[in-house]
Amino acid sequence: MQTVSTLFINGQAVAGEREAFPVINPATGEAFAECPGASPEQVDAAVAAARAAFKTFQHTPDAELQAMLHRIADLIEAHADELAQLVTLEQGKPLALAQMEVGGAIGWTRYTADLKVPVKVIEDSEARLAELHHKPLGVVGSITPWNWPLMIAVWHIMPAIRTGNTVVSKPSSFTPFSTLKLIELINQVVPAGVINIVTGEGGIGRAMTSHQDINKIVFTGSTPTGQDIMRKAADNLKRLTLELGGNDAGILLQDANLDKALPGIFQTAFLNMGQTCAALKRLYVHESQYDEVCQRLAAIAKQQVVGNGLEADVTFGPVQNKAQLDLVVELVEDAKAQGANVLCGGEAQPGNGYFYPPTIVAGVSNGVRLVDEEQFGPVLPVIPYSDLEDAIAMANDNVNGLGGSVWGSDIEKARSVATRLESGTAWINNHAEVLPHCPFGGCKMSGFGVEFGEEGLLEYTQPQLLSISRG
Ligand code: NAD
């Protein structure tokens, strides 16, 4: 087994100063490569390089920043096959989905390149001209999770660079290689020190979140880690964007067209084997349709081909890591013990890979852990309701508030329900759809701040009011 990558600090490929760590292919349960481990001193070096680069990079003309991002998109495109293979090897998702992830990374980079940082004229009078400008923040620390490793790194890094910031990136230790490759490519375009990468677990993350010379942390990951980051950020008032856990509810209205809705519900509940922050994680169905809906969802689940994502015809890969698999098992076993009816799946597959087939669980309600907690895996609990008001109350009865959805034919009725969901996004007849022009973020314990679109871009900036007296 070999170390297949290096860290990048100040434009240089450097070896890790800590012991390299194995990265496991979740389809085999075996390590397929070693990742270099960064030391806390290397975090300091990366931040120092980013700080030094910021002095000049912040003044880069807008058109140059835009051109840089397009050149980066070209490079991602040129290395698309390699990146998709890396994503499947380290993350487990089927290759076609990994190719979609790479395609998304390219599309997001190009869209972000073309965004403009607006100047708002607040007042233009005889007394004064008042304009609101936006300046970069400085050094941005990006900390990413293991579910969409390449895509989420792009979501963090591109708007930061586009607005003239410099970056230190830390990928999840479960999935570091696609990000290491991305940073290698970005370094071919931007000046030394603009993008740096360190690797390692929570200790390296904490070295970043408590670092006095980092001005903002953009974090995607679990809520407990987000809380820790927020505490650490207080010392130098770091700006924060926190995209945290979700436990999204979907409400199926009685007038929904089931032929259209059910494939959509399945797809958005099990996207990336359910390891998608804004996947549909709890489905509320009227009691008159309950049995039919459960059976039809189970029938779709049984059509999935579970296996190694590198094999042709596989539509459903493994859970990404053992701890996540153990959590899924624990929550389904707990539901079974409480009388749940598992209609398909419901058991981890024997063997070394972390395979758990798509699982539909009926006969559960709020108050069961599988419904109340974020299981972040390939399981959909289906909960009956008799009264729509109860369904809305149950949907909102959760600490999380990332996304939510309503499925129905009468759009005005669906809209009146959707607007009552306590969530950062409310979809009608869809779920988990994120787009580069639509601001996306959570409420309640799912975090704060948004990514994407102009609003997302401005999170990497500091407003400055320029007031010119004409008196
Ligand atoms: P995690 O919080 O365990 O880890 C995320 C990252 O934080 C990793 O890089 C990890 O090394 C680092 N980290 C861990 N402890 C740290 C600390 N104390 N300080 C700084 N960094 C630290 O999350 P995960 O298990 O990798 O990802 C799954 C979670 O991410 C789920 O809860 C999921 O809902 C959430 N998620 C949210 C979104 C969103 O947009 N809201 C998107 C994807 C994933």
XYZ file of N, CA and C in Angstrom, residues 86 212 234 451:
12
model
N -11.861 7.946 -7.999
C -11.439 8.193 -6.613
C -12.656 8.299 -5.699
N -6.166 31.690 15.358
C -6.459 33.132 15.418
C -6.347 33.823 14.062
N -15.540 31.705 18.742
C -15.834 32.929 19.497
C -14.588 33.771 19.744
N -25.532 28.567 1.330
C -24.578 28.407 0.238
C -25.349 28.622 -1.065
